[in-house]
């Protein structure tokens, strides 16, 4: 075969490959931008009582802690501007007041549903998944309409949206189509379980089976718990199944596993030791007999879960109790010298509040024995609390909670590593040792 023939065949082969690449690229783009027609045109829920719908929307906005991303500290509610740090740059929550120029005043209820369910603006522009439409797609049309009615009832605030500050190529919005093709599918109309109520009150021994569906709806939808309690890949998409725990990207904290059922090996790691009442108490009060909220979770309680109705808090707890516990992770224990040093430091700085057996004095001072943040695969939370202090959320049940002072300026990296290693491997805890390098990085 002549050289010219080989060249022609190679050119044709290259052309075919390029055409296939273009076709594959086009297919991915289409998959990332398409919408299911039936979901896009989901019928708006009938309005029986407009005032009740607004009240319901206000409750749901609290449950979803919408203000956390859409209200800058000291600013007008829902007028936007709050920074959302990510490994790809900083995004800023937009204005969602009914201002027609800078907010959502010109949006219809269908437009709002499209944003929650499909992750698209009214003009079709793709939204960054820092707005968790990947979870909000599970919200029912009725609840979306209630949220929309509530936001429309707010005072209109004319405040321009702050542009995102993203690194290249993440600032190229059209690339979201390819991300969506790989990581996002709009959900079918979900089952919300029993309707949320503002003043519901149920007995803790009520039928758990009937509330599991409601708890799952809240956890997977407006609660978007997976945002902090699941691992993420290099492109920021959550991976794995359920809520097994993971690093909270951009914040330097670790979201521990929320699986609360018994482990296959018969052990009881993490939330498996918690009762449904313990979990509900942490959500509403910020503290329970098993632990207290701190770091990002304290903010979630302050702005969101403390407003859960008793029935919804218990529903979430019952759903988490239905999830099988993640098996304990094998970890190398620290050396004897590290444990001796940690024990001495614990006796000097920690024992007065957390007690000699790590049992604490809940709810003021949480226990360390069996504490899910202490025994998590990552020591990040324990390190951060020792360095920076621990501050429980202020709630209606505990408006002036106790706090833990920071020890970052008192203890050096080796000291912090030793005391954290000690509490992670004492009183039945078996979470592995901590190095001074890990402490230095946390600083």
Short mmCIF file of C-alpha atoms in Angstrom, two decimals, residues 103-330:
data_model
loop_
_atom_site.label_atom_id
_atom_site.label_comp_id
_atom_site.label_asym_id
_atom_site.label_seq_id
_atom_site.Cartn_x
_atom_site.Cartn_y
_atom_site.Cartn_z
CA UNK A 103 -34.29 40.01 42.88
CA UNK A 104 -36.92 37.55 41.73
CA UNK A 105 -39.77 40.05 41.42
CA UNK A 106 -40.31 39.14 37.77
CA UNK A 107 -40.22 35.39 38.38
CA UNK A 108 -43.38 33.35 38.19
CA UNK A 109 -44.15 30.35 40.38
CA UNK A 110 -43.20 28.19 37.39
CA UNK A 111 -39.85 29.99 37.14
CA UNK A 112 -39.16 29.36 40.82
CA UNK A 113 -40.08 25.69 40.46
CA UNK A 114 -37.75 25.44 37.48
CA UNK A 115 -34.85 26.82 39.54
CA UNK A 116 -35.42 24.36 42.39
CA UNK A 117 -36.29 21.34 40.28
CA UNK A 118 -34.02 21.82 37.25
CA UNK A 119 -31.30 24.23 38.40
CA UNK A 120 -32.12 26.82 35.74
CA UNK A 121 -32.97 30.51 35.74
CA UNK A 122 -36.06 31.70 33.82
CA UNK A 123 -33.84 32.55 30.83
CA UNK A 124 -32.45 29.00 30.80
CA UNK A 125 -29.07 29.94 32.29
CA UNK A 126 -27.63 27.04 34.28
CA UNK A 127 -27.18 27.57 38.01
CA UNK A 128 -24.04 26.56 39.86
CA UNK A 129 -24.66 23.56 42.15
CA UNK A 130 -23.51 25.58 45.15
CA UNK A 131 -27.23 26.33 45.01
CA UNK A 132 -28.20 22.78 45.97
CA UNK A 133 -30.77 22.13 43.25
CA UNK A 134 -29.28 18.64 43.16
CA UNK A 135 -31.18 18.16 46.44
CA UNK A 136 -33.97 20.73 45.99
CA UNK A 137 -35.11 18.76 42.96
CA UNK A 138 -36.73 16.45 45.54
CA UNK A 139 -38.98 19.26 46.83
CA UNK A 140 -42.65 18.90 45.91
CA UNK A 141 -44.39 21.48 43.74
CA UNK A 142 -46.68 22.33 46.65
CA UNK A 143 -43.74 23.16 48.91
CA UNK A 144 -41.97 25.07 46.13
CA UNK A 145 -45.09 27.19 45.66
CA UNK A 146 -45.28 27.82 49.40
CA UNK A 147 -41.65 28.98 49.43
CA UNK A 148 -42.34 31.21 46.45
CA UNK A 149 -45.39 32.74 48.16
CA UNK A 150 -43.33 33.47 51.27
CA UNK A 151 -40.48 35.11 49.36
CA UNK A 152 -42.99 37.21 47.42
CA UNK A 153 -44.40 38.44 50.75
CA UNK A 154 -41.05 39.90 51.83
CA UNK A 155 -40.09 43.56 51.38
CA UNK A 156 -38.42 44.14 48.02
CA UNK A 157 -34.79 45.13 48.45
CA UNK A 158 -32.95 46.72 45.54
CA UNK A 159 -29.44 45.29 45.91
CA UNK A 160 -27.27 44.25 43.00
CA UNK A 161 -25.96 40.70 43.05
CA UNK A 162 -22.25 40.36 43.67
CA UNK A 163 -20.43 38.56 40.82
CA UNK A 164 -18.94 35.17 41.63
CA UNK A 165 -15.16 34.98 41.97
CA UNK A 166 -14.32 31.63 40.40
CA UNK A 167 -11.05 30.32 39.02
CA UNK A 168 -10.71 29.41 35.35
CA UNK A 169 -12.24 27.25 33.86
CA UNK A 170 -14.94 27.03 36.56
CA UNK A 171 -16.08 30.55 35.68
CA UNK A 172 -17.20 29.26 32.26
CA UNK A 173 -20.86 28.61 33.00
CA UNK A 174 -21.53 26.61 29.83
CA UNK A 175 -19.27 23.85 31.20
CA UNK A 176 -21.96 23.16 33.81
CA UNK A 177 -23.85 21.30 31.10
CA UNK A 178 -21.20 18.59 31.07
CA UNK A 179 -21.12 18.44 34.89
CA UNK A 180 -24.90 18.07 34.94
CA UNK A 181 -24.82 15.33 32.33
CA UNK A 182 -22.62 13.28 34.65
CA UNK A 183 -24.03 14.20 38.06
CA UNK A 184 -27.61 15.47 37.89
CA UNK A 185 -31.02 14.05 37.06
CA UNK A 186 -34.22 15.91 37.99
CA UNK A 187 -36.24 13.87 40.47
CA UNK A 188 -39.73 12.57 39.94
CA UNK A 189 -42.42 14.17 42.07
CA UNK A 190 -41.50 12.93 45.56
CA UNK A 191 -43.61 11.79 48.48
CA UNK A 192 -43.40 14.45 51.17
CA UNK A 193 -44.90 12.20 53.81
CA UNK A 194 -47.13 13.88 56.37
CA UNK A 195 -47.45 17.62 55.65
CA UNK A 196 -45.22 19.90 57.67
CA UNK A 197 -46.97 21.95 60.30
CA UNK A 198 -45.83 25.00 62.18
CA UNK A 199 -47.08 23.88 65.58
CA UNK A 200 -47.14 20.09 65.32
CA UNK A 201 -46.60 18.06 68.48
CA UNK A 202 -46.31 14.29 68.59
CA UNK A 203 -45.29 11.75 71.17
CA UNK A 204 -41.75 10.43 70.77
CA UNK A 205 -43.21 6.90 70.75
CA UNK A 206 -45.45 7.59 67.76
CA UNK A 207 -45.33 5.14 64.87
CA UNK A 208 -41.84 5.57 63.46
CA UNK A 209 -42.62 3.83 60.18
CA UNK A 210 -45.14 6.50 59.27
CA UNK A 211 -42.62 9.30 59.74
CA UNK A 212 -39.59 7.77 58.00
CA UNK A 213 -40.83 8.92 54.59
CA UNK A 214 -41.29 12.43 55.92
CA UNK A 215 -37.81 12.41 57.44
CA UNK A 216 -36.25 11.19 54.22
CA UNK A 217 -38.03 13.94 52.30
CA UNK A 218 -36.68 16.63 54.63
CA UNK A 219 -33.15 15.20 54.72
CA UNK A 220 -32.84 14.66 50.97
CA UNK A 221 -34.66 17.84 49.94
CA UNK A 222 -34.74 21.16 51.77
CA UNK A 223 -32.37 19.93 54.48
CA UNK A 224 -29.76 19.05 51.80
CA UNK A 225 -27.83 17.18 54.49
CA UNK A 226 -25.74 15.40 51.87
CA UNK A 227 -23.99 18.72 51.14
CA UNK A 228 -21.94 18.30 54.33
CA UNK A 229 -22.27 14.62 55.23
CA UNK A 230 -21.03 12.86 52.10
CA UNK A 231 -17.66 12.76 50.31
CA UNK A 232 -17.13 14.68 47.07
CA UNK A 233 -15.08 13.99 43.97
CA UNK A 234 -12.58 16.30 42.27
CA UNK A 235 -15.41 18.20 40.56
CA UNK A 236 -17.36 18.75 43.75
CA UNK A 237 -20.07 16.15 43.14
CA UNK A 238 -21.17 14.01 46.08
CA UNK A 239 -20.21 10.35 45.83
CA UNK A 240 -21.32 7.11 47.44
CA UNK A 241 -24.66 6.28 48.98
CA UNK A 242 -26.47 7.85 51.90
CA UNK A 243 -24.77 10.10 54.44
CA UNK A 244 -21.50 8.31 55.28
CA UNK A 245 -19.60 11.50 56.18
CA UNK A 246 -17.06 13.59 54.32
CA UNK A 247 -14.93 16.73 54.27
CA UNK A 248 -16.92 19.96 53.99
CA UNK A 249 -15.14 21.56 51.05
CA UNK A 250 -14.02 25.15 51.60
CA UNK A 251 -14.74 25.20 55.35
CA UNK A 252 -12.09 22.93 56.85
CA UNK A 253 -14.57 20.81 58.84
CA UNK A 254 -15.70 17.20 58.56
CA UNK A 255 -19.36 16.19 58.39
CA UNK A 256 -19.57 12.90 60.35
CA UNK A 257 -21.64 9.94 59.26
CA UNK A 258 -25.35 10.25 60.02
CA UNK A 259 -26.09 6.56 59.58
CA UNK A 260 -27.68 5.59 62.86
CA UNK A 261 -28.67 1.93 62.60
CA UNK A 262 -26.60 -1.00 63.90
CA UNK A 263 -23.51 -1.95 61.92
CA UNK A 264 -23.37 -5.33 60.16
CA UNK A 265 -20.67 -6.49 62.55
CA UNK A 266 -22.88 -5.79 65.56
CA UNK A 267 -20.92 -2.72 66.67
CA UNK A 268 -22.53 0.65 67.36
CA UNK A 269 -20.35 3.37 65.83
CA UNK A 270 -21.39 7.00 65.53
CA UNK A 271 -25.08 7.80 65.67
CA UNK A 272 -25.96 4.15 66.27
CA UNK A 273 -25.62 4.90 69.99
CA UNK A 274 -28.08 7.80 69.75
CA UNK A 275 -31.81 7.41 70.27
CA UNK A 276 -34.30 9.17 68.02
CA UNK A 277 -34.99 11.52 70.93
CA UNK A 278 -31.26 12.36 71.17
CA UNK A 279 -31.11 13.24 67.47
CA UNK A 280 -34.29 15.33 67.61
CA UNK A 281 -32.96 17.20 70.67
CA UNK A 282 -29.72 18.10 68.91
CA UNK A 283 -31.63 19.40 65.88
CA UNK A 284 -34.03 21.57 67.90
CA UNK A 285 -31.98 22.46 70.99
CA UNK A 286 -28.40 22.34 69.69
CA UNK A 287 -27.38 19.81 72.35
CA UNK A 288 -28.36 16.39 73.65
CA UNK A 289 -27.09 13.80 76.10
CA UNK A 290 -24.82 12.47 73.31
CA UNK A 291 -23.24 15.67 72.06
CA UNK A 292 -23.69 19.26 70.98
CA UNK A 293 -23.52 21.05 67.64
CA UNK A 294 -20.45 23.09 66.78
CA UNK A 295 -18.79 24.60 63.74
CA UNK A 296 -20.99 24.62 60.60
CA UNK A 297 -23.62 22.45 62.29
CA UNK A 298 -24.07 25.06 65.01
CA UNK A 299 -24.93 27.56 62.28
CA UNK A 300 -27.39 25.09 60.74
CA UNK A 301 -29.13 24.70 64.10
CA UNK A 302 -29.17 28.45 64.76
CA UNK A 303 -30.64 29.37 61.39
CA UNK A 304 -32.60 26.28 60.54
CA UNK A 305 -33.25 23.11 62.47
CA UNK A 306 -34.16 24.71 65.79
CA UNK A 307 -37.36 25.80 64.04
CA UNK A 308 -38.36 22.25 63.09
CA UNK A 309 -41.71 21.18 64.45
CA UNK A 310 -41.41 18.36 66.98
CA UNK A 311 -42.96 15.95 64.49
CA UNK A 312 -40.53 16.87 61.72
CA UNK A 313 -37.50 16.68 64.03
CA UNK A 314 -38.61 13.23 65.13
CA UNK A 315 -39.26 12.23 61.51
CA UNK A 316 -35.69 13.13 60.57
CA UNK A 317 -34.42 11.19 63.57
CA UNK A 318 -36.47 8.14 62.64
CA UNK A 319 -35.20 8.27 59.08
CA UNK A 320 -31.57 8.46 60.23
CA UNK A 321 -32.21 5.55 62.59
CA UNK A 322 -33.34 3.55 59.55
CA UNK A 323 -29.94 3.95 57.86
CA UNK A 324 -27.49 1.12 58.59
CA UNK A 325 -24.39 2.34 60.40
CA UNK A 326 -21.18 2.66 58.46
CA UNK A 327 -18.63 0.14 59.77
CA UNK A 328 -15.92 1.55 61.99
CA UNK A 329 -12.70 2.40 60.15
CA UNK A 330 -9.56 0.61 61.30
#
